[in-house]
Tab-separated table of C-alpha atoms and ligand atoms in Angstrom:
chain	number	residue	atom	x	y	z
E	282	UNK	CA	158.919	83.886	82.389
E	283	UNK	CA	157.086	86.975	81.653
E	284	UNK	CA	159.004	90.606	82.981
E	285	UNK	CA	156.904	91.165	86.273
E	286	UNK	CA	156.804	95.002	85.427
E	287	UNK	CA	155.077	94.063	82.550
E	288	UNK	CA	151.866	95.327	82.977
E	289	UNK	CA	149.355	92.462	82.423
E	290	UNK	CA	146.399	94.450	81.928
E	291	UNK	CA	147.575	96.847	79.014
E	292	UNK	CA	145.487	96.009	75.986
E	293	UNK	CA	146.982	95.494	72.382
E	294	UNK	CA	144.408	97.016	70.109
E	295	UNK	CA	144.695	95.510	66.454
E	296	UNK	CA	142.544	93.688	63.614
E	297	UNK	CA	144.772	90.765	65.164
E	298	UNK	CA	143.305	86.956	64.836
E	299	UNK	CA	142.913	87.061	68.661
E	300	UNK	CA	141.272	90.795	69.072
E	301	UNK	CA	142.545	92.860	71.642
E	302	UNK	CA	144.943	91.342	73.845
E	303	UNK	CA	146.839	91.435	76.987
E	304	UNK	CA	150.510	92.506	77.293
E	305	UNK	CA	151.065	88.780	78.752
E	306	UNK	CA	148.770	87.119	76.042
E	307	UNK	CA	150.822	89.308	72.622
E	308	UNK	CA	154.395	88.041	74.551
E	309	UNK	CA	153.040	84.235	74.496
E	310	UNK	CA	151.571	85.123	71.030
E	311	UNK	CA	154.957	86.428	69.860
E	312	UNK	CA	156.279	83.120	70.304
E	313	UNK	CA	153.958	80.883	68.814
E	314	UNK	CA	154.538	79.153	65.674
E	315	UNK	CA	151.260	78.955	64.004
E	316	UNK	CA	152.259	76.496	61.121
E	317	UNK	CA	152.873	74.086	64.169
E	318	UNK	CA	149.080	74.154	65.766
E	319	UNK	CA	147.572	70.889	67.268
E	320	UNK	CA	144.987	69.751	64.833
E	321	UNK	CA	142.890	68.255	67.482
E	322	UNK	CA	143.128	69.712	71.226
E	323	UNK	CA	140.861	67.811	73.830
E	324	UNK	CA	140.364	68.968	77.435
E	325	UNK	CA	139.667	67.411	80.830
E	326	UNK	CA	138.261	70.950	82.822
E	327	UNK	CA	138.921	70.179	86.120
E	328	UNK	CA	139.065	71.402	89.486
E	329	UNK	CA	135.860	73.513	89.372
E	330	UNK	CA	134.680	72.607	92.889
E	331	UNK	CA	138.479	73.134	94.340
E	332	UNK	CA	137.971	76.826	93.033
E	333	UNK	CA	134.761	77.197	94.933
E	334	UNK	CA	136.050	76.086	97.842
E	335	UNK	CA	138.554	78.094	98.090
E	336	UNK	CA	136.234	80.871	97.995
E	337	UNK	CA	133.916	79.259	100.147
E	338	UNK	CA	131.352	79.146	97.357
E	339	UNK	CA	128.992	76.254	96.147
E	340	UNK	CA	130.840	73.964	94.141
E	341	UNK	CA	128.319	74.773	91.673
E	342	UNK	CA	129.611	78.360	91.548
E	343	UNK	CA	132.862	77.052	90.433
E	344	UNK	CA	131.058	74.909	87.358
E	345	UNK	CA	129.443	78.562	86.375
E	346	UNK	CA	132.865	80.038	86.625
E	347	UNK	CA	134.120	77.693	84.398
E	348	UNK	CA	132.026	78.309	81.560
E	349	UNK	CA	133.800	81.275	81.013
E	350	UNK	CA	137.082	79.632	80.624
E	351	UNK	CA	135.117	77.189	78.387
E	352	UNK	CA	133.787	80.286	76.250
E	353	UNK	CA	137.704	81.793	76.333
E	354	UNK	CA	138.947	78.068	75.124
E	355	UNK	CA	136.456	77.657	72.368
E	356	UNK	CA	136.934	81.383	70.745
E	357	UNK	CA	140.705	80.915	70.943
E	358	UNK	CA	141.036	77.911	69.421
E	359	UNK	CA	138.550	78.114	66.784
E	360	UNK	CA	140.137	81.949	65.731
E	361	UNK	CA	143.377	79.467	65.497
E	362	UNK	CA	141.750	77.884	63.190
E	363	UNK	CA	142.597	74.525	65.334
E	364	UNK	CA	140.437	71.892	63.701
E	365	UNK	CA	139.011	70.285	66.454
E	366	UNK	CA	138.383	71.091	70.278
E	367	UNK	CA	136.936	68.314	72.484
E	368	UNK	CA	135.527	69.530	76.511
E	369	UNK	CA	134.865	66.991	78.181
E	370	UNK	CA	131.832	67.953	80.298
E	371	UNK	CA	130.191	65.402	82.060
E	372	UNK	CA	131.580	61.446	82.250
E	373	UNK	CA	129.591	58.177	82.460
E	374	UNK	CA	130.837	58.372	86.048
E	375	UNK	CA	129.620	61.886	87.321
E	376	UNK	CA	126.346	60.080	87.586
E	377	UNK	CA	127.570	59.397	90.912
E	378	UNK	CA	127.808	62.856	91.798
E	379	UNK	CA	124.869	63.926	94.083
E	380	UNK	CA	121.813	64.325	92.106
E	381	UNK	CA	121.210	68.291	92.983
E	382	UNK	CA	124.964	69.120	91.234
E	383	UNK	CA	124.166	66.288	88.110
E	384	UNK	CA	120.468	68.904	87.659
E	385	UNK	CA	122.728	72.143	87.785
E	386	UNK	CA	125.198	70.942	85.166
E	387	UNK	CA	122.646	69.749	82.844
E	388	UNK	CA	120.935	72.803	83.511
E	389	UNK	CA	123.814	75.075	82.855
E	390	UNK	CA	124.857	72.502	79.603
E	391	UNK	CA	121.260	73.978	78.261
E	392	UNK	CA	121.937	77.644	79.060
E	393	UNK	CA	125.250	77.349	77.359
E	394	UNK	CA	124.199	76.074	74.038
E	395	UNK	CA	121.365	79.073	74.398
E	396	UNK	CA	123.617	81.719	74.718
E	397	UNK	CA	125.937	81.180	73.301
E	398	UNK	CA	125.007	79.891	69.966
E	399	UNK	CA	125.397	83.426	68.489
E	400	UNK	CA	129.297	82.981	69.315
E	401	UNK	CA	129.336	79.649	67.633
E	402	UNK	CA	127.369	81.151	64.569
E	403	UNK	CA	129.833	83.583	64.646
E	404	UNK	CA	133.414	81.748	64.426
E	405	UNK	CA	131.670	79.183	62.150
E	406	UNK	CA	131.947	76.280	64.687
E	407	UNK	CA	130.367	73.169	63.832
E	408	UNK	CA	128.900	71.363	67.497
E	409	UNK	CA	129.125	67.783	67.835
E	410	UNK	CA	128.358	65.388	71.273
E	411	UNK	CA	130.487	62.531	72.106
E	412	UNK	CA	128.937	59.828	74.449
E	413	UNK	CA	125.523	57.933	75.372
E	414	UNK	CA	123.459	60.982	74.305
E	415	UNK	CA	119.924	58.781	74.251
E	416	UNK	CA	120.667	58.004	77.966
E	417	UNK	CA	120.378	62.099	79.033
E	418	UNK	CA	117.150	63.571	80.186
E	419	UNK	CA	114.320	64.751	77.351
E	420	UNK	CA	115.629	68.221	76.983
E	421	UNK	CA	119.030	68.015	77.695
E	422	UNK	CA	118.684	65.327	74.279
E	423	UNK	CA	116.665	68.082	72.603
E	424	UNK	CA	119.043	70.933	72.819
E	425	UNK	CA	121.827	68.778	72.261
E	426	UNK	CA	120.216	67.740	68.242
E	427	UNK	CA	119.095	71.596	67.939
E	428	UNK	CA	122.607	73.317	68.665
E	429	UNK	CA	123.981	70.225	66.680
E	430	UNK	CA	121.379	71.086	63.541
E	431	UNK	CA	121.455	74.997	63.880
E	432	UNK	CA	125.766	74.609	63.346
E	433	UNK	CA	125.589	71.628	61.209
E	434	UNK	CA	126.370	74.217	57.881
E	435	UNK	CA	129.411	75.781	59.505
E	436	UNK	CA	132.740	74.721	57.724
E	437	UNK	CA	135.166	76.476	60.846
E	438	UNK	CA	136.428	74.290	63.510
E	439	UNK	CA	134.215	71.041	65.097
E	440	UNK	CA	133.652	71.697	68.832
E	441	UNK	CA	132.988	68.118	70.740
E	442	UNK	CA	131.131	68.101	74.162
E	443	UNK	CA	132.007	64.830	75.559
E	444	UNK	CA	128.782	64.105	77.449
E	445	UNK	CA	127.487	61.008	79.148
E	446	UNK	CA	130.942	59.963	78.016
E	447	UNK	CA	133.582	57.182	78.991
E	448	UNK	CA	135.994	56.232	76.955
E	449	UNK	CA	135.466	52.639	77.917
E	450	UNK	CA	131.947	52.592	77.036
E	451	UNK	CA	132.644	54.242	73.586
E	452	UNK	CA	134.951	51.239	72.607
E	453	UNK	CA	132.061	48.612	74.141
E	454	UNK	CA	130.252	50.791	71.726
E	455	UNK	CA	131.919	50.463	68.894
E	456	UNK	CA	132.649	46.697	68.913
E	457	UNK	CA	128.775	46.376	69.000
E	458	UNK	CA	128.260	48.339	65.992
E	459	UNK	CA	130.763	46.309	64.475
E	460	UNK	CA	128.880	43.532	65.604
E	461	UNK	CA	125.735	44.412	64.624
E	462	UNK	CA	126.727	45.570	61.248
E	463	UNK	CA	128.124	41.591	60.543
E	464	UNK	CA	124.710	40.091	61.893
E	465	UNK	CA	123.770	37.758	58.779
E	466	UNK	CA	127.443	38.487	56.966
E	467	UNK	CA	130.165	36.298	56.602
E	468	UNK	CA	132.755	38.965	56.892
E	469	UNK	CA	136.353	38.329	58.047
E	470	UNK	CA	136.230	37.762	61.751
E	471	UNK	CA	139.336	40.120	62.336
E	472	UNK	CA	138.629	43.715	63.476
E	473	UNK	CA	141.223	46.023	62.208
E	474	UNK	CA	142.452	49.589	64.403
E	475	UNK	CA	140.821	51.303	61.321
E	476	UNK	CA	137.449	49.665	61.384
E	477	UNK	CA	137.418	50.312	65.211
E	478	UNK	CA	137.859	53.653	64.508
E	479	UNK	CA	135.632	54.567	61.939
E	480	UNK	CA	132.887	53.446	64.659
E	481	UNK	CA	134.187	55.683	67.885
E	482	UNK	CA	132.494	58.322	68.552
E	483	UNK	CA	134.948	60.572	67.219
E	484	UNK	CA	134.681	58.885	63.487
E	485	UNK	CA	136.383	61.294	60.831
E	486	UNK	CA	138.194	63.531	63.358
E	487	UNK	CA	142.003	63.531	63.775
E	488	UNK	CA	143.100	62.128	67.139
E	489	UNK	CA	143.903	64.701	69.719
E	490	UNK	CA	147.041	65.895	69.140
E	491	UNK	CA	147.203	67.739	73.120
E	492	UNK	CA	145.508	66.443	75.890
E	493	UNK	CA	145.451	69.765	78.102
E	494	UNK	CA	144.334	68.907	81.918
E	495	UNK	CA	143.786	71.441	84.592
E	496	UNK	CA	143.920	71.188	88.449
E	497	UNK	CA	146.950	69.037	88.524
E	498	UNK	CA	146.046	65.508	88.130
E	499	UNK	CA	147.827	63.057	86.376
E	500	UNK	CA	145.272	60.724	85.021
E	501	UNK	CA	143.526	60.416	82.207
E	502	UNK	CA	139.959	59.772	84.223
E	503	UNK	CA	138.421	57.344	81.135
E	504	UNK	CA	138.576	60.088	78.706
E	505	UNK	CA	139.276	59.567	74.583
E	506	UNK	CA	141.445	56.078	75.492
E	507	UNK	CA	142.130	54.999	71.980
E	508	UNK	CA	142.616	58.527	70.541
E	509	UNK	CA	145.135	59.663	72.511
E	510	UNK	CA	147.328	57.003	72.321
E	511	UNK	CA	150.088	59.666	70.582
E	512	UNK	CA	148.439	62.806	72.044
E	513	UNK	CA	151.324	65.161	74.114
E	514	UNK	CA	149.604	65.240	77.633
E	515	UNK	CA	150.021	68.782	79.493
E	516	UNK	CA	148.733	68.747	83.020
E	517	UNK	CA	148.838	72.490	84.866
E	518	UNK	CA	148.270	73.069	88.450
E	519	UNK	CA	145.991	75.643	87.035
E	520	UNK	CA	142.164	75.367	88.010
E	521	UNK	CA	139.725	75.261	85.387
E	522	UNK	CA	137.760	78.643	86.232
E	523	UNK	CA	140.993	80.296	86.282
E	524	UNK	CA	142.228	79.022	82.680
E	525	UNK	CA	142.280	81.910	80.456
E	526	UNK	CA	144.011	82.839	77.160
E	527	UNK	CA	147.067	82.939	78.679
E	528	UNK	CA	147.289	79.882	79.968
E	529	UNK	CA	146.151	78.357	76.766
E	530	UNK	CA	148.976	80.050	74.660
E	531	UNK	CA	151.402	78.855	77.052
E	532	UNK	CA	149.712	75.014	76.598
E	533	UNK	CA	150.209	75.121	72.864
E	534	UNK	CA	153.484	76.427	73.489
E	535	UNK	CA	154.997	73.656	75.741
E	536	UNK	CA	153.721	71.328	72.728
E	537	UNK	CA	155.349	73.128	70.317
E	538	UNK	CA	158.613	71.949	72.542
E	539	UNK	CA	157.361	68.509	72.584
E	540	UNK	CA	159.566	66.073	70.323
E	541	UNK	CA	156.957	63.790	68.569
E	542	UNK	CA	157.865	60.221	67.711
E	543	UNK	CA	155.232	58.315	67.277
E	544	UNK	CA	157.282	55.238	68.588
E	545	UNK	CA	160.053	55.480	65.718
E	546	UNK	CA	163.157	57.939	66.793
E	547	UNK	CA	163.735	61.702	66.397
E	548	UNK	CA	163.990	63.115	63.409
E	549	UNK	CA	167.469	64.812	63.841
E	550	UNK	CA	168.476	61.157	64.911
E	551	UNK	CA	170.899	59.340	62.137
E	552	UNK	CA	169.378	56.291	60.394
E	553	UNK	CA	170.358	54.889	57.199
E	554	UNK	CA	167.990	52.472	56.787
E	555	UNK	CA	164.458	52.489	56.393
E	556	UNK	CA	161.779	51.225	58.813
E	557	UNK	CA	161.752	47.958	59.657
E	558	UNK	CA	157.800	47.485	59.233
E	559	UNK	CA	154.971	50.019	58.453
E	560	UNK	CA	153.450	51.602	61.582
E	561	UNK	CA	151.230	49.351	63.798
E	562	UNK	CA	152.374	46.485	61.881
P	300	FPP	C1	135.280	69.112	86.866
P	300	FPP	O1	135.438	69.848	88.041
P	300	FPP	C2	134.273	69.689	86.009
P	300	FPP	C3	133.115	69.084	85.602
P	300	FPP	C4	132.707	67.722	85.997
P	300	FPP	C5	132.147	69.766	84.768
P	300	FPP	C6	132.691	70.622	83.671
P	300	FPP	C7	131.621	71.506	83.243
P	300	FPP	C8	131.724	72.795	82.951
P	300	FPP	C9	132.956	73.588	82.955
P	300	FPP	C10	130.468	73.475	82.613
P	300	FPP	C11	130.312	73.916	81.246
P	300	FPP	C12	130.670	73.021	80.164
P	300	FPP	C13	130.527	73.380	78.895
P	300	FPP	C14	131.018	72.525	77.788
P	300	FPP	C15	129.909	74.634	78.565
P	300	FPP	P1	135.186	69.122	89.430
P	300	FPP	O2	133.801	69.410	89.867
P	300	FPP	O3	135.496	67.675	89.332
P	300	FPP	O4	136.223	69.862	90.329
P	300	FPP	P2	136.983	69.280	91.617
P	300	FPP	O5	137.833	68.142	91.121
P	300	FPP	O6	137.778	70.445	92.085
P	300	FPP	O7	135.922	68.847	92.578
């Protein structure tokens, strides 16, 4: 753990990837190995309305507060050159959510994508939407395809807004497109894992490597199902408003500790043979 008289606040000014940093943020950097980044890290930001309460705010003051860590996530990873960063944002279930909190999100979705699109522009981040984006009001849809055209050029890392999403319905989805692709073709009647893929959402992105979730729970809440079927899951106790750089070095850290398998055995283990079948086979 970091030296409590280490003051937390002193700035390290350099022309480092990060920009200036905190005392507590260049120890966690210190350790990092950046040859070992995730290639794909998703998010479930939770715990917004917890950190309202506790200040005896409107839970809606806790989604505002969160954009912030959302901003702080986004810069981060995309100055880590991480390929890919997936929020999730709004599920196929927060529909149920009372109608005055579902108007403020969608409302603050649209001030996000204004404001911030200079940010974008400037670490070169390419936006994409994941979910049932023709089932979201007029202008939510509109801003969505304009922050999605107005990035489309940049070659830096893909930022995902899971929105409308459930990872449920994106498999439904898919096997429909499948479907509807084979209307009037004889084509085998076996769907393969790749052919399933190619038609998620997420088609041509790596799978999430780290599943990061905040506020302590330890589900997975219908979110990316069939990508994160390998991903290393880190849940902190952590609420989402208060998830800063920090905290995000110190994710990427505990997966750097994580001992990937893939369902085979460790690599330091002794085998003399060779595997008995290909992978998913
Ligand atoms: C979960 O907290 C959070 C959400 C449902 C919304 C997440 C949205 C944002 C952070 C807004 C901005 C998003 C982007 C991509 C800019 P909760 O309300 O379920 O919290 P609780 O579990 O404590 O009630």
């Amino acid at each position: 753990m970091l030296n409590n008289k280490l003051n937390k606040n002193l700035r390290v000014a350099s022309s480092h990837p990060l920009g200036a940093m905190t005392a507590e943020e260049a120890y966690l950097w210190e350790k990092l190995d950046l040859t070992r980044l995730p290639r794909h890290v998703a998010v479930i930001m939770d715990g917004n309305g917890r950190w309202a309460q506790k200040r005896h705010l409107p839970r809606i003051a806790g989604h505002r507060a969160g954009t912030q860590s959302a901003r702080i996530t986004i810069e981060t990873c995309a100055r880590l050159k991480v390929e890919a960063l997936t929020l999730y944002a709004f599920s196929v279930e927060n529909w149920r959510r009372p109608k005055s909190e579902i108007d403020f999100l969608m409302a603050l979705l649209r001030e996000y994508l204004r404001k911030e699109m200079p940010l974008l522009q400037k670490n070169n981040i390419r936006m994409r939407f994941l979910g049932r984006i023709d089932e979201l009001p007029a202008g939510v849809q509109n801003d969505v395809r304009d922050a999605m055209e107005k990035t489309a050029g940049n070659k830096g890392m893909e930022l995902c807004v899971a929105l409308n999403y459930g990872g449920r319905a994106e498999i439904v989805d898919a096997m429909n497109a499948i479907l509807s692709e084979r209307n009037g073709h004889g084509t085998s009647p076996k769907i393969t894992e790749e052919q399933l893929s190619r038609h998620l959402y997420t088609e041509g992105l790596p799978d999430p490597d780290l599943l990061i979730r905040t506020s302590g729970e330890m589900r997975v809440s219908n979110f990316l199902l069939w990508q994160i079927a390998y991903a290393e899951i880190f849940v902190t106790e952590t609420l989402w408003p208060d998830f800063n750089r920090a905290r995000l070095l110190e994710a990427l850290l505990e997966y750097q500790k994580r001992e990937r398998r893939y369902g085979g055995i460790g690599e330091g283990e002794p085998s003399d043979e060779k595997p008995a079948r290909a992978a998913g086979h």
